[in-house]
Structure formats: C-alpha cells, structure tokens
XYZ file of C-alpha atoms in Angstrom:
595
model
C -22.798 6.998 -27.632
C -22.910 3.330 -26.830
C -20.565 1.010 -28.710
C -21.885 -1.783 -30.980
C -20.770 -4.313 -28.393
C -22.808 -2.556 -25.691
C -25.888 -2.685 -27.879
C -25.505 -6.360 -28.665
C -24.294 -8.169 -25.564
C -27.348 -10.415 -25.633
C -26.473 -11.517 -29.129
C -24.168 -14.509 -28.809
C -22.507 -16.592 -31.384
C -23.748 -20.143 -31.857
C -21.816 -22.746 -29.892
C -21.637 -25.031 -32.936
C -18.228 -24.666 -34.662
C -17.884 -23.757 -38.286
C -16.106 -26.782 -39.596
C -14.648 -25.582 -42.864
C -12.852 -22.497 -41.543
C -11.531 -24.363 -38.541
C -10.227 -27.269 -40.625
C -8.189 -24.894 -42.803
C -6.857 -23.238 -39.660
C -5.888 -26.592 -38.113
C -4.031 -27.713 -41.220
C -2.145 -24.414 -41.250
C -1.176 -24.695 -37.581
C 0.063 -28.270 -37.962
C 2.073 -27.363 -41.059
C 3.731 -24.457 -39.275
C 4.515 -26.579 -36.216
C 6.063 -29.257 -38.414
C 8.214 -26.699 -40.249
C 9.238 -24.662 -37.218
C 9.929 -27.523 -34.815
C 13.292 -28.599 -36.267
C 14.340 -24.995 -36.724
C 13.557 -24.233 -33.109
C 15.222 -27.322 -31.764
C 18.555 -26.404 -33.320
C 18.593 -22.722 -32.391
C 20.822 -23.158 -29.319
C 24.081 -21.350 -28.895
C 26.992 -23.367 -30.255
C 28.948 -23.055 -27.022
C 26.333 -25.101 -25.156
C 25.548 -27.547 -27.937
C 27.677 -30.316 -26.541
C 25.814 -30.367 -23.218
C 22.352 -29.986 -24.659
C 22.376 -32.498 -27.531
C 20.368 -35.179 -25.655
C 17.901 -32.565 -24.470
C 17.621 -31.015 -27.940
C 16.706 -34.410 -29.354
C 14.198 -34.967 -26.582
C 12.616 -31.557 -27.176
C 12.463 -32.153 -30.932
C 10.820 -35.550 -30.504
C 8.404 -34.167 -27.929
C 7.340 -31.312 -30.213
C 6.662 -33.746 -33.060
C 4.648 -36.054 -30.826
C 2.798 -33.127 -29.327
C 1.949 -31.769 -32.766
C 0.520 -35.156 -33.741
C -1.647 -35.347 -30.615
C -2.845 -31.768 -31.060
C -3.672 -32.462 -34.679
C -5.776 -35.516 -33.833
C -7.644 -33.624 -31.117
C -8.283 -30.623 -33.351
C -9.304 -32.860 -36.247
C -11.884 -34.457 -33.949
C -13.076 -30.985 -33.045
C -13.402 -29.981 -36.690
C -15.561 -33.052 -37.311
C -17.922 -32.028 -34.548
C -16.758 -34.544 -31.952
C -16.660 -33.472 -28.307
C -13.241 -33.584 -26.628
C -12.669 -35.018 -23.191
C -11.923 -32.797 -20.231
C -8.365 -32.841 -18.981
C -7.979 -34.935 -15.828
C -7.364 -33.289 -12.464
C -3.782 -33.190 -11.195
C -2.749 -34.839 -7.951
C -1.968 -33.080 -4.682
C 1.730 -32.813 -5.560
C 0.916 -30.288 -8.297
C -1.096 -27.879 -6.092
C 1.798 -25.381 -5.864
C 3.702 -26.567 -8.927
C 5.808 -24.003 -10.795
C 7.258 -25.316 -14.092
C 10.891 -24.616 -15.042
C 12.005 -24.367 -11.387
C 12.963 -27.953 -10.628
C 15.864 -27.667 -8.188
C 16.436 -31.435 -8.075
C 16.448 -31.658 -11.870
C 18.847 -28.722 -12.116
C 21.257 -30.428 -9.720
C 21.087 -33.633 -11.745
C 21.847 -31.574 -14.866
C 25.115 -30.455 -13.265
C 24.161 -26.888 -12.326
C 25.810 -25.354 -9.268
C 25.367 -22.542 -6.751
C 22.862 -19.870 -7.758
C 22.262 -21.470 -11.165
C 20.276 -24.192 -9.426
C 17.574 -21.682 -8.476
C 17.474 -20.020 -11.897
C 14.773 -20.670 -14.459
C 15.626 -23.666 -16.687
C 12.780 -24.678 -18.970
C 15.219 -26.656 -21.115
C 15.473 -29.288 -18.374
C 11.731 -29.507 -17.798
C 10.438 -33.028 -18.194
C 7.161 -33.628 -19.942
C 4.344 -34.142 -17.464
C 0.806 -35.358 -17.762
C -1.575 -32.766 -19.121
C -3.916 -32.072 -16.225
C -5.813 -29.284 -14.477
C -4.134 -28.034 -11.281
C -6.538 -28.149 -8.347
C -6.477 -25.721 -5.400
C -5.526 -26.996 -1.934
C -8.273 -28.498 0.194
C -8.452 -25.416 2.461
C -8.338 -22.863 -0.363
C -10.749 -19.937 -0.111
C -11.487 -17.039 -2.468
C -9.274 -14.053 -1.461
C -10.845 -11.154 0.401
C -11.617 -7.935 -1.428
C -9.248 -5.013 -1.326
C -8.260 -3.122 0.722
C -8.915 -5.741 3.429
C -7.322 -8.459 1.288
C -3.971 -6.636 1.295
C -3.703 -7.157 5.044
C -5.528 -10.461 5.604
C -5.096 -13.658 3.581
C -6.262 -17.232 4.045
C -3.422 -19.394 5.350
C -4.695 -22.367 3.330
C -4.088 -20.449 0.085
C -0.282 -20.419 0.434
C 2.345 -23.038 1.124
C 4.143 -21.875 4.255
C 5.172 -23.392 7.583
C 4.795 -21.814 11.009
C 8.587 -21.577 11.388
C 8.698 -19.318 8.325
C 6.637 -16.697 10.129
C 9.562 -15.794 12.360
C 11.325 -13.618 9.763
C 11.051 -12.570 6.155
C 14.604 -11.375 5.540
C 13.560 -7.836 4.712
C 13.907 -4.338 6.108
C 12.677 -5.186 9.631
C 11.261 -8.163 11.467
C 7.769 -8.682 10.089
C 5.195 -9.170 12.801
C 2.500 -11.288 11.220
C -0.341 -12.867 13.112
C -1.552 -16.390 12.429
C -5.083 -16.677 13.726
C -6.986 -19.862 12.988
C -7.114 -19.930 9.184
C -5.930 -16.374 8.484
C -2.613 -14.538 8.216
C -2.837 -10.888 9.206
C -0.297 -8.278 8.094
C 0.000 -4.870 9.675
C -2.377 -2.391 8.128
C -1.136 0.833 6.611
C -3.904 2.632 8.492
C -3.218 3.901 11.998
C -0.286 2.751 14.080
C 2.472 1.008 12.120
C 4.563 -1.323 14.241
C 7.000 -2.508 11.594
C 8.132 0.949 10.544
C 7.279 0.733 6.822
C 5.937 4.286 6.666
C 8.899 5.643 8.586
C 11.266 3.708 6.343
C 9.657 5.071 3.158
C 9.751 8.575 4.635
C 13.452 8.113 5.404
C 14.198 7.186 1.788
C 12.243 10.222 0.587
C 14.293 12.481 2.847
C 17.524 10.966 1.537
C 16.423 11.828 -2.005
C 15.675 15.385 -0.855
C 11.895 15.155 -0.627
C 9.662 16.334 2.180
C 7.542 13.184 2.220
C 7.140 9.793 0.573
C 3.978 11.159 -1.042
C 6.320 13.184 -3.303
C 8.019 10.143 -4.888
C 6.005 10.439 -8.114
C 6.686 14.169 -8.375
C 10.408 13.389 -8.202
C 10.103 10.933 -11.083
C 10.016 7.750 -9.005
C 7.064 5.738 -10.345
C 8.413 2.217 -10.913
C 10.376 0.331 -8.256
C 12.068 -3.063 -8.596
C 11.957 -4.559 -5.099
C 14.531 -7.374 -4.854
C 13.780 -9.993 -2.206
C 10.644 -8.218 -1.062
C 9.837 -10.348 1.968
C 6.100 -10.618 2.380
C 5.328 -7.372 0.565
C 4.975 -4.744 3.329
C 7.131 -2.156 1.540
C 5.430 -2.898 -1.783
C 1.982 -2.590 -0.194
C 2.905 0.863 1.077
C 4.194 1.924 -2.350
C 0.933 0.733 -3.931
C -0.965 2.928 -1.463
C 1.119 5.847 -2.795
C -0.025 5.041 -6.364
C 3.447 3.819 -7.352
C 4.162 0.591 -9.257
C 6.504 -1.730 -7.347
C 7.428 -5.130 -8.784
C 8.630 -7.665 -6.263
C 11.102 -10.257 -7.510
C 12.518 -13.124 -5.487
C 13.991 -16.512 -6.249
C 11.835 -19.608 -6.388
C 10.974 -21.098 -2.996
C 9.078 -24.350 -2.588
C 7.534 -23.159 0.692
C 7.296 -19.780 2.381
C 7.626 -18.018 -0.956
C 7.931 -14.250 -0.840
C 6.405 -13.999 -4.311
C 3.460 -16.237 -3.489
C 2.708 -14.307 -0.272
C 2.896 -10.951 -2.091
C 0.667 -12.119 -4.942
C -1.859 -13.611 -2.533
C -2.093 -10.143 -0.996
C -2.816 -8.878 -4.486
C 0.541 -7.116 -4.911
C 2.688 -7.075 -8.099
C 5.299 -9.838 -7.932
C 6.970 -12.544 -10.002
C 9.697 -15.133 -9.608
C 13.010 -13.638 -10.628
C 16.646 -14.540 -10.007
C 19.598 -12.959 -11.786
C 22.512 -15.003 -10.552
C 23.525 -15.989 -14.073
C 20.840 -14.625 -16.428
C 19.437 -11.222 -17.201
C 16.029 -10.304 -15.850
C 13.263 -10.192 -18.493
C 13.240 -6.386 -18.597
C 14.889 -4.070 -21.113
C 17.672 -1.667 -20.219
C 16.719 1.541 -18.403
C 13.410 0.220 -17.061
C 13.073 1.290 -13.419
C 13.267 4.558 -11.496
C 14.432 2.799 -8.336
C 15.895 -0.572 -7.396
C 15.439 -1.521 -3.744
C 17.247 -4.173 -1.694
C 16.543 -4.420 2.040
C 18.566 -7.306 3.430
C 17.620 -9.134 0.234
C 20.368 -11.737 0.570
C 22.202 -10.770 -2.635
C 26.011 -10.943 -2.537
C 26.744 -7.954 -4.745
C 30.513 -8.257 -5.159
C 30.718 -11.828 -6.503
C 31.250 -12.772 -10.161
C 33.174 -9.542 -10.860
C 30.173 -7.486 -9.691
C 27.993 -8.848 -12.507
C 24.906 -8.711 -10.286
C 25.411 -5.008 -9.627
C 25.914 -4.455 -13.352
C 22.521 -6.069 -13.952
C 20.993 -3.520 -11.558
C 22.748 -0.778 -13.523
C 21.321 -2.214 -16.756
C 17.692 -1.982 -15.638
C 18.103 1.326 -13.770
C 17.171 4.529 -15.581
C 19.597 7.460 -15.806
C 19.137 9.484 -12.628
C 17.534 6.480 -10.937
C 18.238 5.339 -7.388
C 19.626 2.159 -5.844
C 18.570 1.757 -2.205
C 20.475 -0.750 -0.072
C 19.549 -1.425 3.529
C 22.076 -3.695 5.187
C 23.762 -3.950 8.598
C 26.971 -1.932 8.358
C 28.847 -4.323 10.594
C 28.001 -7.438 8.597
C 31.080 -8.902 6.968
C 30.721 -10.560 3.606
C 32.469 -13.271 1.656
C 34.934 -15.989 2.573
C 37.938 -13.701 2.784
C 40.229 -13.585 5.827
C 38.864 -11.438 8.653
C 41.383 -8.698 7.940
C 39.947 -8.249 4.454
C 36.268 -8.562 5.243
C 34.224 -5.405 4.719
C 30.566 -4.553 4.902
C 28.253 -5.026 1.937
C 27.670 -1.287 1.619
C 31.395 -0.521 1.579
C 32.084 -3.005 -1.199
C 29.108 -1.733 -3.231
C 30.363 1.820 -2.823
C 33.792 0.828 -4.157
C 32.173 -0.750 -7.199
C 29.744 2.137 -7.752
C 32.569 4.548 -8.553
C 33.462 2.449 -11.598
C 29.962 2.671 -13.107
C 29.217 6.382 -12.576
C 27.053 6.035 -9.485
C 27.379 8.478 -6.602
C 26.600 7.820 -2.943
C 23.976 10.498 -2.354
C 23.002 9.851 1.250
C 23.275 7.491 4.199
C 21.036 7.190 7.242
C 21.578 4.439 9.763
C 21.860 1.195 7.779
C 20.308 2.582 4.585
C 22.443 3.769 1.663
C 21.278 5.633 -1.425
C 23.196 5.737 -4.713
C 22.110 7.670 -7.794
C 22.996 6.655 -11.326
C 24.361 9.532 -13.368
C 22.308 11.134 -16.116
C 25.428 12.793 -17.541
C 26.865 10.833 -20.464
C 30.201 12.703 -20.078
C 30.888 10.680 -16.938
C 31.281 7.521 -19.001
C 33.618 9.068 -21.544
C 35.867 10.524 -18.833
C 36.469 7.201 -17.086
C 39.780 5.385 -17.375
C 40.218 2.768 -20.079
C 40.388 0.076 -17.401
C 36.848 0.811 -16.303
C 33.891 -1.438 -17.069
C 32.914 -0.886 -20.744
C 29.604 0.446 -22.000
C 27.219 -2.096 -23.478
C 26.958 -2.293 -27.247
C 23.842 -2.829 -29.305
C 22.770 -6.414 -28.817
C 24.462 -6.840 -25.433
C 21.221 -6.237 -23.610
C 18.774 -8.846 -24.892
C 16.618 -9.220 -21.807
C 14.918 -12.604 -22.165
C 16.963 -14.717 -19.739
C 20.194 -14.244 -21.655
C 23.508 -14.592 -19.781
C 24.695 -11.634 -17.735
C 27.084 -9.325 -19.582
C 30.095 -7.438 -18.118
C 29.090 -3.964 -19.281
C 26.999 -0.995 -18.141
C 23.977 0.491 -19.879
C 24.947 4.159 -19.858
C 22.335 6.873 -20.406
C 20.837 5.997 -23.773
C 17.362 7.454 -23.687
C 14.271 5.603 -24.818
C 12.688 7.228 -27.818
C 9.550 5.219 -28.550
C 7.807 5.470 -31.842
C 4.408 7.088 -31.934
C 2.011 4.808 -30.120
C -1.078 6.972 -29.703
C -4.061 4.770 -30.372
C -7.692 5.679 -29.972
C -7.948 5.717 -26.183
C -11.697 6.154 -26.411
C -11.972 2.718 -28.061
C -10.079 1.139 -25.165
C -12.221 2.905 -22.589
C -15.334 1.656 -24.358
C -13.900 -1.864 -24.619
C -13.036 -1.866 -20.917
C -16.559 -0.836 -19.928
C -17.960 -3.659 -22.012
C -15.492 -6.198 -20.627
C -16.446 -5.177 -17.102
C -20.165 -5.447 -17.802
C -19.756 -8.990 -19.135
C -18.068 -10.371 -16.026
C -21.145 -11.958 -14.487
C -22.416 -15.562 -14.452
C -25.548 -14.274 -16.175
C -23.575 -14.264 -19.420
C -23.434 -18.064 -19.353
C -27.173 -18.641 -19.089
C -29.251 -19.854 -22.029
C -30.667 -16.343 -22.349
C -27.845 -14.006 -21.357
C -28.797 -10.497 -20.326
C -27.497 -7.410 -18.634
C -27.678 -7.490 -14.824
C -30.902 -6.046 -13.498
C -31.584 -4.309 -10.194
C -32.003 -7.663 -8.478
C -28.711 -9.051 -9.784
C -25.199 -8.452 -8.408
C -23.310 -5.785 -10.310
C -20.321 -6.934 -12.373
C -17.642 -7.814 -11.996
C -19.109 -10.741 -10.150
C -16.252 -11.422 -7.777
C -13.462 -8.926 -7.311
C -10.625 -8.188 -9.700
C -7.429 -6.995 -8.037
C -5.021 -7.770 -10.840
C -5.130 -8.408 -14.574
C -2.576 -10.093 -16.801
C -2.664 -8.610 -20.289
C -1.008 -11.425 -22.199
C -0.412 -9.398 -25.377
C -0.215 -5.883 -24.018
C 1.155 -3.998 -27.033
C 1.377 -0.386 -25.708
C -0.364 -0.974 -22.376
C -3.574 0.785 -23.349
C -5.789 -1.602 -21.380
C -3.737 -0.651 -18.323
C -4.234 3.007 -19.181
C -7.989 2.520 -19.565
C -8.189 0.867 -16.140
C -6.478 3.880 -14.595
C -8.737 6.307 -16.458
C -11.801 4.439 -15.165
C -10.352 4.433 -11.626
C -10.467 0.659 -11.345
C -8.575 -0.585 -8.298
C -6.647 -3.231 -10.221
C -3.061 -3.328 -11.418
C -1.959 -4.912 -14.687
C 0.974 -7.171 -15.500
C 1.587 -6.151 -19.107
C 3.212 -9.022 -21.014
C 4.930 -8.537 -24.367
C 5.475 -11.821 -26.288
C 9.114 -12.357 -27.241
C 8.454 -12.616 -30.978
C 6.062 -9.671 -31.125
C 7.070 -6.069 -31.642
C 9.098 -5.071 -28.586
C 6.998 -2.339 -27.003
C 8.206 -3.148 -23.492
C 10.300 0.054 -23.094
C 7.240 2.131 -23.982
C 5.031 0.400 -21.400
C 7.630 0.711 -18.645
C 8.245 4.338 -19.555
C 4.540 4.968 -18.894
C 5.039 3.770 -15.324
C 3.309 0.392 -15.771
C 4.409 -3.084 -14.700
C 5.600 -5.073 -17.714
C 7.686 -8.079 -18.635
C 8.888 -9.983 -21.688
C 7.688 -13.572 -21.996
C 7.626 -16.504 -24.406
C 4.123 -18.009 -24.262
C 5.504 -21.296 -25.537
C 6.837 -21.591 -21.967
C 5.203 -21.371 -18.531
C 4.995 -17.966 -16.844
C 7.231 -17.510 -13.755
C 4.530 -17.356 -11.100
C 2.756 -19.602 -8.634
C -0.654 -21.169 -9.254
C -3.842 -19.147 -8.672
C -2.181 -15.708 -8.649
C -4.250 -13.671 -11.147
C -7.905 -12.633 -11.076
C -8.289 -11.968 -14.793
C -6.435 -12.850 -17.993
C -6.864 -10.762 -21.135
C -5.440 -11.450 -24.580
C -6.085 -9.507 -27.764
C -5.102 -11.508 -30.879
C -2.550 -13.518 -28.905
C -3.850 -16.847 -30.214
C -3.485 -15.712 -33.826
C 0.056 -14.596 -33.047
C 0.918 -17.927 -31.420
C -0.537 -19.941 -34.300
C 2.649 -19.163 -36.214
C 4.856 -20.267 -33.322
C 5.771 -23.725 -32.059
C 3.372 -23.382 -29.122
C 0.659 -25.858 -28.263
C -2.559 -23.965 -27.586
C -3.696 -26.822 -25.377
C -0.664 -26.351 -23.144
C -1.268 -22.603 -23.201
C -4.815 -23.052 -21.874
C -3.587 -25.391 -19.136
C -0.989 -22.783 -18.179
C -3.621 -20.046 -18.155
C -5.765 -22.220 -15.905
C -2.784 -22.794 -13.586
C -2.128 -19.103 -12.986
C -5.812 -18.075 -12.833
C -7.478 -18.250 -9.434
C -10.780 -20.094 -8.991
C -13.739 -17.955 -10.122
C -11.321 -15.777 -12.093
C -12.114 -14.442 -15.566
C -10.653 -14.786 -19.058
C -11.431 -12.399 -21.929
C -10.037 -13.325 -25.351
C -10.454 -11.257 -28.489
C -9.505 -12.832 -31.798
C -10.643 -14.013 -35.206
C -13.711 -16.227 -35.526
C -11.986 -19.527 -36.326
C -9.473 -19.115 -33.521
C -12.168 -18.210 -31.011
C -14.194 -21.294 -31.967
C -11.191 -23.488 -31.251
C -10.474 -21.580 -28.036
C -14.038 -22.197 -26.828
C -13.525 -25.948 -27.242
C -10.237 -25.792 -25.343
C -11.933 -23.766 -22.598
C -14.393 -26.622 -22.178
C -11.503 -29.057 -21.738
C -10.198 -27.091 -18.739
C -13.756 -26.880 -17.378
C -14.313 -23.152 -17.900
C -17.733 -21.680 -18.469
C -17.472 -19.964 -21.852
C -19.571 -17.761 -24.112
C -18.727 -16.374 -27.548
C -19.837 -12.778 -28.124
C -20.479 -11.495 -31.647
C -19.422 -7.852 -31.894
C -21.838 -7.325 -34.821
C -19.570 -4.735 -36.369
C -19.143 -6.506 -39.702
C -15.757 -8.004 -38.778
C -14.787 -11.573 -38.002
C -13.582 -10.546 -34.534
C -15.238 -12.281 -31.587
C -14.936 -12.166 -27.819
C -14.661 -15.286 -25.707
C -15.657 -14.614 -22.104
C -14.808 -17.415 -19.649
C -14.924 -18.026 -15.919
C -12.895 -20.658 -14.094
C -14.936 -22.777 -11.668
C -13.997 -23.429 -8.060
C -13.174 -27.149 -8.135
C -13.606 -28.195 -4.528
C -12.344 -31.533 -3.260
C-alpha cells in the first residue's frame, strides 16, 4: 500500500509563511538564547578558567550580538519581508575548515600535537558567507568509477604530495590532465591492498578477507588512512571503515578519501578523546600512520583501548628496524616492540606477526583485569569516558558490554519514507507544477548519492533502510551531544556514527557530502544556543554542489527553514504530508555556483 506521502507528492505547501505561528516561535527561540547564553559561557572547567576568561567574555558578547541579529532577521521574516542572500566568500575560504586554525592555536600558546587538535574555543568570528567551490571544481563521478578517479581541481593538493601517502605501501597514483587515478580493485593490484588485507585475515585465523564479517569484524577505525586504498577495499567487502587523520591544509588524507566517496573525518587524539563512545570498533588499524604510541605515558594507546571492543584487534604495520623517540641509541627500540611492552599492561595479547605487520587482540575475559598487579593501569570508572573531545584519561575501558535499550521502531515506516525521499530528489519538484518523473524524465535521484549525513540519526534506522533497499550509499550517523545518547547502539549495528554538537562546525572539509538529512533536528536545536543561520551556512559548506537536503520537522520550523534555505541560494519546496499532523518535509538542492 502506498503511503500518504506517496499519494500526495504533488500537493505542496504554500510558500507564504504563516506569520502568527512563526512569530511565537521566534520569540521563544530568542528568549531561550538569552537565558542559555550566560549559562553556556560559564560552563568551562575551573582548571582552565584563568586562561579562557578573555575568550569566555568574547564568546558571551558574540552570542548576545548574534541573538540580536538573528532576532531582527527573523522578525523581518515574520512580517513578510524578504531576507537578503548571504554574500559569497572569497577564494581563501574555498577549503576552509573551522576550528582548525593552526596559526591561531600557536598564538593561544598551544604546543606540539595540541596545535593540530580541534579548538573551536579559539575560533574568531568571520563574515557570514556562502563558501564557493574552486574554479576548476567538477561534480564527482558516479560510483564505482568515482572511487578510483577524482577531479584534481576538487581537492587542494600539490604535485609533490603525490610521491607518498605515509600508509601501508607507496601509493602509485596517476595525475593525468585534470584527473587523479587510483588503482582499481578490479584486476591486477599493484599496491598490494588485496594481499595486505588477505594477510591480516590469515593472522586472525581466517581463510580470506571476505570472512572478516563472519569473524565479527564489521567496523574498522583506520588511523592515518593515506588516500583511502585500504578503506576502499574494505568498503568493497561490505565493511564499514572510518578514516581519521589530523587536519592538513593541503594534501589532506581525509579530503582525498571523502572525494573518493569513502567514510572519513578529521580526527586527532593527541590530547583529547575521539568523539566515539567506549567499545565502538571491532578493529583499529595503523599502517605507518605516524603516531608515536609510547609518549605521554602511553595515553594514545589507552585511547585505542577505549574505543576497541572486547575481542577486537589492533593492527600495526611499521618497519621493525625503525627506532623511535629521542632516547640514546642504546635505548632505542622499534615501535612494535614498545607497543608490545605496553600491551601486556592492558590485557592485550600479541596474536600474530608477519613481516612488518603485528596483530594484537584485546581480551574479552574480565578476569584478566582483576588478576593484574595493583601497579597496572586502572580500569575506567563511570564518567571517565565522556567522548566529546574531553581530555584523554589514564585508564582502560575493560570489557563492559553494551546493553542498549529496546530500539525497535517500525522499520516499514522508514522503508516507506526512504522510497519517498528518493522519489523527490529531482529538479521537477521545484517547478511551479511539481510532478512525478515520467518516462521522458531522468529517474531520481537526479545526480548520484554516494553518502548521506543523518544529522539526527537516533537509532540509525535511515541507514538500515538504505541497506534494506540496496542503495549504494553509506551514512554518517550523527548523534547531537544533548540528545539521547544512542551512539553505542548505532555503532553496535555496524554503522558509521559520531557524536557532534551542532552549535559547532562539523570536522570535515567543504563539499564532502551528497545528501544531508535531519528529522526534527531544528526543533531540538531551538532549545540550544545555536544560531540556525550559522547551521544552514555550515550545512551548505559541507554539502557538495547539486547535493540534496531533506528536513522533516514541525510546520513553523520548516517555514523558517525554507526562508533560510533561500538565503544560502538553495532551491526549496515544502511538502505537506497530508496525514493530519503539522509535520512537513523541506526538500532542497544546492546549486552549482560557477565563477
């Protein structure tokens, strides 16, 4: 049976806003911002208060000024006035990633690896503007071809950075005219990715890398993933790798991987925890990833232990003869040797070694922790593992199992919703007389969708529906920090997921997602300190040209969202579900702003 939405796609809500409901909503938002701003600005840890007082004052003043500007704009909207489009940013913002200002971090007194960490607290207010693509930008190629060939004008990289990627082997990439070609997974493999994956499978005790999932390896955290060759192979095996690498202004591993359509995000854990809960991944992989594992009392290795599931694997590929550290030559040892010494203190066992690749397995036996000496690294307590960029903690996660509450929702509703979303992704929806595509029209989605960011993922059921419908797209499931923490449930289902505060920018490069989806996120954020205008600019930054946005929310919020969509130059159409509720869909497409 067809859903009500399927029967009524041609019925669209009037573009004229309903003033009364919106005005009440605006007043409520401004009141909440005014109340919450001072509370938020003083919620810093007391130990850092002395260094952050000037910045706290600046943030507080900025929030108040921002609330006033937002109020005036929204008041104009409620009175029926049209709002101006945001101006276009200059060339210097083409590859801009907020919260990763190395120069600003140095000026703030940060040192060593802290300089490359995420620091939104030092972010200076910039002009509100729409980030434009580079002059030579082109729409990415469809999968599977797009995994192996990308447009060189879409990424910021120099020719010298093609010589090596710092990963498992030397990456032979071809630069031909305006394209970068990576080795295909079909046929002859010159860079040994298939052989390497097969070697790891053998070390685990499997006959082939196609048996990873059967052995319980579904999610892999790939640290310093190079240009994504290993991750691309894991994707072909139906696994879910997440590449993380530190911010790089040019030649970014994360940007290259995302441009290939592979799961990746900026991530550095030199001083802060990664935004994942404890016991998240089945495997953590480091192939010459550049991490010095034995510094800071092995805190970096403890962070790997925190996110690694009981029985999970840590794979380290590193030259055995490479000395590490600034110790005298007589005391220098290889990376693998020092990691092996540390692993004995946290109940890891060296399971296998082949050539330069080492495999450790984290114990699933809780008795191992209780039988250790009192001098060993302690187990984490409740509250020690708060994963949203909190400082690293000197403890190990143990084997506490995840026992999610019942989360079974009506999967049929999500499958139906997904079919309707997919059918709406066509420019025909923006015409004066929208209709379903006919035989003469291109089938939706108009333009390909390789990846989706679900900005308020809850239990990951949109991700599940995509898999059920055999859509060749992966999902970055995002759980807002102040929402119910369902992140362990999503990760336990084998999906990519991360915790994020939508009052801040997302740690990715511009133009890296094909579709953004948010169910009731705007209503949730209306009670936060966030500026919805800044949120829409951030959404536009991470959405590629001709990408899609699907928002589902209450009527008043959707009306305001439609006006904000116009300010970032999106085509937008409000869809009335005609189910008796005040829920509406806002379907948008980002234009390709050519220079």
